[in-house]
């Protein structure tokens, strides 16, 4: 196989993965033209890759619309990933207990690039719910979970984040100096809050999850409308989130020294 052939093969794999990642809850099915336009690829290239992905079960063609949606092969891989994540297995009963206790939705999120991506969601029973989902991405700097993870990143990574602070809601932090002060407080307090920083009318609380080495590997949050999660409730809610995150960390082998808060 020549070097040029290798490069073409790698490009095809990359583009096939881009096609799969272009599907979201807001865009569950797409046609060839839509995919080509959104990814900046030629229609013939997209058609060839979509045909291959369909043959392998990663995409399914809808008979009525002639568009393509994700197939069961994706679901199979997802199940393999989640079933082998220690954090998912160990955290599930603890997160369910937290949701039952506080009556709000909870997520576990991990860092992926400059975003937080949710790997677990346990929905509350309230009629007013949030359109989040496993796999959903949000910026690190304007979510409680994201700020928890950001608080333990190095200076170089933080400077990268500070170059792209965009106002998304009434209280989004867009001042790099204020963001750094906020992260210092998160490290000192052991938790983060978000009062309408990502979405108007939405509050959240998050705490770090550590592995056996003590490294922060994920964040646990609860999220709800400000009418239910008023600031007066935060001391009690924070206590429950922190306790749950510490319980998950202990399950992952983290030993918390008695003198730490």
mmCIF file with all atom_site columns, N, CA and C in Angstrom, residues 97-135:
data_model
loop_
_atom_site.group_PDB
_atom_site.id
_atom_site.type_symbol
_atom_site.label_atom_id
_atom_site.label_alt_id
_atom_site.label_comp_id
_atom_site.label_asym_id
_atom_site.label_entity_id
_atom_site.label_seq_id
_atom_site.pdbx_PDB_ins_code
_atom_site.Cartn_x
_atom_site.Cartn_y
_atom_site.Cartn_z
_atom_site.occupancy
_atom_site.B_iso_or_equiv
_atom_site.pdbx_formal_charge
_atom_site.auth_seq_id
_atom_site.auth_comp_id
_atom_site.auth_asym_id
_atom_site.auth_atom_id
_atom_site.pdbx_PDB_model_num
ATOM 1   N N  . UNK A 1 97  ? -29.821 7.375  44.349 1.00 0.00 ? 97  UNK A N  1
ATOM 2   C CA . UNK A 1 97  ? -30.178 7.757  45.710 1.00 0.00 ? 97  UNK A CA 1
ATOM 3   C C  . UNK A 1 97  ? -30.169 9.280  45.873 1.00 0.00 ? 97  UNK A C  1
ATOM 4   N N  . UNK A 1 98  ? -29.198 9.936  45.251 1.00 0.00 ? 98  UNK A N  1
ATOM 5   C CA . UNK A 1 98  ? -29.119 11.397 45.308 1.00 0.00 ? 98  UNK A CA 1
ATOM 6   C C  . UNK A 1 98  ? -30.337 12.028 44.661 1.00 0.00 ? 98  UNK A C  1
ATOM 7   N N  . UNK A 1 99  ? -30.711 11.537 43.483 1.00 0.00 ? 99  UNK A N  1
ATOM 8   C CA . UNK A 1 99  ? -31.874 12.079 42.771 1.00 0.00 ? 99  UNK A CA 1
ATOM 9   C C  . UNK A 1 99  ? -33.147 11.883 43.597 1.00 0.00 ? 99  UNK A C  1
ATOM 10  N N  . UNK A 1 100 ? -33.313 10.724 44.209 1.00 0.00 ? 100 UNK A N  1
ATOM 11  C CA . UNK A 1 100 ? -34.473 10.474 45.060 1.00 0.00 ? 100 UNK A CA 1
ATOM 12  C C  . UNK A 1 100 ? -34.488 11.422 46.253 1.00 0.00 ? 100 UNK A C  1
ATOM 13  N N  . UNK A 1 101 ? -33.309 11.747 46.770 1.00 0.00 ? 101 UNK A N  1
ATOM 14  C CA . UNK A 1 101 ? -33.204 12.583 47.962 1.00 0.00 ? 101 UNK A CA 1
ATOM 15  C C  . UNK A 1 101 ? -33.502 14.052 47.689 1.00 0.00 ? 101 UNK A C  1
ATOM 16  N N  . UNK A 1 102 ? -32.978 14.572 46.564 1.00 0.00 ? 102 UNK A N  1
ATOM 17  C CA . UNK A 1 102 ? -33.121 16.012 46.299 1.00 0.00 ? 102 UNK A CA 1
ATOM 18  C C  . UNK A 1 102 ? -34.243 16.325 45.321 1.00 0.00 ? 102 UNK A C  1
ATOM 19  N N  . UNK A 1 103 ? -34.691 15.328 44.559 1.00 0.00 ? 103 UNK A N  1
ATOM 20  C CA . UNK A 1 103 ? -35.782 15.558 43.617 1.00 0.00 ? 103 UNK A CA 1
ATOM 21  C C  . UNK A 1 103 ? -35.392 16.337 42.385 1.00 0.00 ? 103 UNK A C  1
ATOM 22  N N  . UNK A 1 104 ? -34.107 16.332 42.043 1.00 0.00 ? 104 UNK A N  1
ATOM 23  C CA . UNK A 1 104 ? -33.636 17.017 40.847 1.00 0.00 ? 104 UNK A CA 1
ATOM 24  C C  . UNK A 1 104 ? -32.801 16.068 39.993 1.00 0.00 ? 104 UNK A C  1
ATOM 25  N N  . UNK A 1 105 ? -32.639 16.418 38.728 1.00 0.00 ? 105 UNK A N  1
ATOM 26  C CA . UNK A 1 105 ? -31.872 15.612 37.797 1.00 0.00 ? 105 UNK A CA 1
ATOM 27  C C  . UNK A 1 105 ? -30.386 15.681 38.107 1.00 0.00 ? 105 UNK A C  1
ATOM 28  N N  . UNK A 1 106 ? -29.690 14.575 37.901 1.00 0.00 ? 106 UNK A N  1
ATOM 29  C CA . UNK A 1 106 ? -28.257 14.520 38.170 1.00 0.00 ? 106 UNK A CA 1
ATOM 30  C C  . UNK A 1 106 ? -27.502 13.979 36.968 1.00 0.00 ? 106 UNK A C  1
ATOM 31  N N  . UNK A 1 107 ? -26.281 14.477 36.790 1.00 0.00 ? 107 UNK A N  1
ATOM 32  C CA . UNK A 1 107 ? -25.395 13.995 35.730 1.00 0.00 ? 107 UNK A CA 1
ATOM 33  C C  . UNK A 1 107 ? -24.014 13.705 36.294 1.00 0.00 ? 107 UNK A C  1
ATOM 34  N N  . UNK A 1 108 ? -23.307 12.828 35.615 1.00 0.00 ? 108 UNK A N  1
ATOM 35  C CA . UNK A 1 108 ? -21.864 12.709 35.789 1.00 0.00 ? 108 UNK A CA 1
ATOM 36  C C  . UNK A 1 108 ? -21.242 13.111 34.473 1.00 0.00 ? 108 UNK A C  1
ATOM 37  N N  . UNK A 1 109 ? -20.257 13.998 34.552 1.00 0.00 ? 109 UNK A N  1
ATOM 38  C CA . UNK A 1 109 ? -19.612 14.481 33.339 1.00 0.00 ? 109 UNK A CA 1
ATOM 39  C C  . UNK A 1 109 ? -18.107 14.331 33.405 1.00 0.00 ? 109 UNK A C  1
ATOM 40  N N  . UNK A 1 110 ? -17.492 14.145 32.241 1.00 0.00 ? 110 UNK A N  1
ATOM 41  C CA . UNK A 1 110 ? -16.044 14.078 32.133 1.00 0.00 ? 110 UNK A CA 1
ATOM 42  C C  . UNK A 1 110 ? -15.587 15.114 31.113 1.00 0.00 ? 110 UNK A C  1
ATOM 43  N N  . UNK A 1 111 ? -14.312 15.476 31.188 1.00 0.00 ? 111 UNK A N  1
ATOM 44  C CA . UNK A 1 111 ? -13.759 16.440 30.253 1.00 0.00 ? 111 UNK A CA 1
ATOM 45  C C  . UNK A 1 111 ? -13.446 15.785 28.919 1.00 0.00 ? 111 UNK A C  1
ATOM 46  N N  . UNK A 1 112 ? -13.770 16.486 27.839 1.00 0.00 ? 112 UNK A N  1
ATOM 47  C CA . UNK A 1 112 ? -13.380 16.079 26.492 1.00 0.00 ? 112 UNK A CA 1
ATOM 48  C C  . UNK A 1 112 ? -13.000 17.337 25.738 1.00 0.00 ? 112 UNK A C  1
ATOM 49  N N  . UNK A 1 113 ? -11.716 17.594 25.619 1.00 0.00 ? 113 UNK A N  1
ATOM 50  C CA . UNK A 1 113 ? -11.276 18.845 25.010 1.00 0.00 ? 113 UNK A CA 1
ATOM 51  C C  . UNK A 1 113 ? -11.640 20.016 25.882 1.00 0.00 ? 113 UNK A C  1
ATOM 52  N N  . UNK A 1 114 ? -12.276 21.021 25.293 1.00 0.00 ? 114 UNK A N  1
ATOM 53  C CA . UNK A 1 114 ? -12.699 22.206 26.038 1.00 0.00 ? 114 UNK A CA 1
ATOM 54  C C  . UNK A 1 114 ? -14.125 22.079 26.558 1.00 0.00 ? 114 UNK A C  1
ATOM 55  N N  . UNK A 1 115 ? -14.707 20.892 26.423 1.00 0.00 ? 115 UNK A N  1
ATOM 56  C CA . UNK A 1 115 ? -16.101 20.675 26.822 1.00 0.00 ? 115 UNK A CA 1
ATOM 57  C C  . UNK A 1 115 ? -16.208 19.689 27.974 1.00 0.00 ? 115 UNK A C  1
ATOM 58  N N  . UNK A 1 116 ? -17.365 19.691 28.600 1.00 0.00 ? 116 UNK A N  1
ATOM 59  C CA . UNK A 1 116 ? -17.753 18.604 29.475 1.00 0.00 ? 116 UNK A CA 1
ATOM 60  C C  . UNK A 1 116 ? -18.750 17.761 28.702 1.00 0.00 ? 116 UNK A C  1
ATOM 61  N N  . UNK A 1 117 ? -18.603 16.445 28.808 1.00 0.00 ? 117 UNK A N  1
ATOM 62  C CA . UNK A 1 117 ? -19.532 15.542 28.130 1.00 0.00 ? 117 UNK A CA 1
ATOM 63  C C  . UNK A 1 117 ? -20.156 14.640 29.187 1.00 0.00 ? 117 UNK A C  1
ATOM 64  N N  . UNK A 1 118 ? -21.478 14.500 29.139 1.00 0.00 ? 118 UNK A N  1
ATOM 65  C CA . UNK A 1 118 ? -22.182 13.744 30.163 1.00 0.00 ? 118 UNK A CA 1
ATOM 66  C C  . UNK A 1 118 ? -22.181 12.250 29.822 1.00 0.00 ? 118 UNK A C  1
ATOM 67  N N  . UNK A 1 119 ? -21.706 11.444 30.770 1.00 0.00 ? 119 UNK A N  1
ATOM 68  C CA . UNK A 1 119 ? -21.666 10.001 30.568 1.00 0.00 ? 119 UNK A CA 1
ATOM 69  C C  . UNK A 1 119 ? -22.761 9.288  31.354 1.00 0.00 ? 119 UNK A C  1
ATOM 70  N N  . UNK A 1 120 ? -23.457 10.025 32.204 1.00 0.00 ? 120 UNK A N  1
ATOM 71  C CA . UNK A 1 120 ? -24.587 9.460  32.947 1.00 0.00 ? 120 UNK A CA 1
ATOM 72  C C  . UNK A 1 120 ? -25.608 10.556 33.217 1.00 0.00 ? 120 UNK A C  1
ATOM 73  N N  . UNK A 1 121 ? -26.877 10.169 33.130 1.00 0.00 ? 121 UNK A N  1
ATOM 74  C CA . UNK A 1 121 ? -27.967 11.082 33.495 1.00 0.00 ? 121 UNK A CA 1
ATOM 75  C C  . UNK A 1 121 ? -29.056 10.274 34.183 1.00 0.00 ? 121 UNK A C  1
ATOM 76  N N  . UNK A 1 122 ? -29.462 10.740 35.361 1.00 0.00 ? 122 UNK A N  1
ATOM 77  C CA . UNK A 1 122 ? -30.601 10.163 36.056 1.00 0.00 ? 122 UNK A CA 1
ATOM 78  C C  . UNK A 1 122 ? -31.650 11.252 36.183 1.00 0.00 ? 122 UNK A C  1
ATOM 79  N N  . UNK A 1 123 ? -32.797 11.033 35.563 1.00 0.00 ? 123 UNK A N  1
ATOM 80  C CA . UNK A 1 123 ? -33.856 12.042 35.492 1.00 0.00 ? 123 UNK A CA 1
ATOM 81  C C  . UNK A 1 123 ? -34.683 12.060 36.772 1.00 0.00 ? 123 UNK A C  1
ATOM 82  N N  . UNK A 1 124 ? -35.099 13.251 37.171 1.00 0.00 ? 124 UNK A N  1
ATOM 83  C CA . UNK A 1 124 ? -36.003 13.382 38.310 1.00 0.00 ? 124 UNK A CA 1
ATOM 84  C C  . UNK A 1 124 ? -37.442 13.161 37.840 1.00 0.00 ? 124 UNK A C  1
ATOM 85  N N  . UNK A 1 125 ? -38.382 13.196 38.787 1.00 0.00 ? 125 UNK A N  1
ATOM 86  C CA . UNK A 1 125 ? -39.786 12.914 38.461 1.00 0.00 ? 125 UNK A CA 1
ATOM 87  C C  . UNK A 1 125 ? -40.611 14.170 38.193 1.00 0.00 ? 125 UNK A C  1
ATOM 88  N N  . UNK A 1 126 ? -40.004 15.335 38.270 1.00 0.00 ? 126 UNK A N  1
ATOM 89  C CA . UNK A 1 126 ? -40.752 16.566 38.028 1.00 0.00 ? 126 UNK A CA 1
ATOM 90  C C  . UNK A 1 126 ? -41.184 16.664 36.561 1.00 0.00 ? 126 UNK A C  1
ATOM 91  N N  . UNK A 1 127 ? -42.291 17.326 36.339 1.00 0.00 ? 127 UNK A N  1
ATOM 92  C CA . UNK A 1 127 ? -42.778 17.502 34.969 1.00 0.00 ? 127 UNK A CA 1
ATOM 93  C C  . UNK A 1 127 ? -41.851 18.402 34.165 1.00 0.00 ? 127 UNK A C  1
ATOM 94  N N  . UNK A 1 128 ? -41.284 19.422 34.837 1.00 0.00 ? 128 UNK A N  1
ATOM 95  C CA . UNK A 1 128 ? -40.353 20.325 34.161 1.00 0.00 ? 128 UNK A CA 1
ATOM 96  C C  . UNK A 1 128 ? -38.979 19.678 34.177 1.00 0.00 ? 128 UNK A C  1
ATOM 97  N N  . UNK A 1 129 ? -38.490 19.221 33.021 1.00 0.00 ? 129 UNK A N  1
ATOM 98  C CA . UNK A 1 129 ? -37.220 18.536 32.918 1.00 0.00 ? 129 UNK A CA 1
ATOM 99  C C  . UNK A 1 129 ? -36.304 19.269 31.957 1.00 0.00 ? 129 UNK A C  1
ATOM 100 N N  . UNK A 1 130 ? -35.072 18.800 31.866 1.00 0.00 ? 130 UNK A N  1
ATOM 101 C CA . UNK A 1 130 ? -34.096 19.477 31.037 1.00 0.00 ? 130 UNK A CA 1
ATOM 102 C C  . UNK A 1 130 ? -33.696 18.590 29.866 1.00 0.00 ? 130 UNK A C  1
ATOM 103 N N  . UNK A 1 131 ? -33.546 19.208 28.704 1.00 0.00 ? 131 UNK A N  1
ATOM 104 C CA . UNK A 1 131 ? -33.256 18.461 27.486 1.00 0.00 ? 131 UNK A CA 1
ATOM 105 C C  . UNK A 1 131 ? -31.764 18.172 27.376 1.00 0.00 ? 131 UNK A C  1
ATOM 106 N N  . UNK A 1 132 ? -31.249 17.504 28.403 1.00 0.00 ? 132 UNK A N  1
ATOM 107 C CA . UNK A 1 132 ? -29.882 17.010 28.342 1.00 0.00 ? 132 UNK A CA 1
ATOM 108 C C  . UNK A 1 132 ? -29.939 15.515 28.032 1.00 0.00 ? 132 UNK A C  1
ATOM 109 N N  . UNK A 1 133 ? -28.792 14.960 27.706 1.00 0.00 ? 133 UNK A N  1
ATOM 110 C CA . UNK A 1 133 ? -28.748 13.541 27.380 1.00 0.00 ? 133 UNK A CA 1
ATOM 111 C C  . UNK A 1 133 ? -27.315 13.054 27.508 1.00 0.00 ? 133 UNK A C  1
ATOM 112 N N  . UNK A 1 134 ? -27.157 11.756 27.655 1.00 0.00 ? 134 UNK A N  1
ATOM 113 C CA . UNK A 1 134 ? -25.827 11.172 27.670 1.00 0.00 ? 134 UNK A CA 1
ATOM 114 C C  . UNK A 1 134 ? -25.157 11.468 26.331 1.00 0.00 ? 134 UNK A C  1
ATOM 115 N N  . UNK A 1 135 ? -23.957 12.005 26.392 1.00 0.00 ? 135 UNK A N  1
ATOM 116 C CA . UNK A 1 135 ? -23.257 12.425 25.187 1.00 0.00 ? 135 UNK A CA 1
ATOM 117 C C  . UNK A 1 135 ? -23.366 13.908 24.910 1.00 0.00 ? 135 UNK A C  1
#
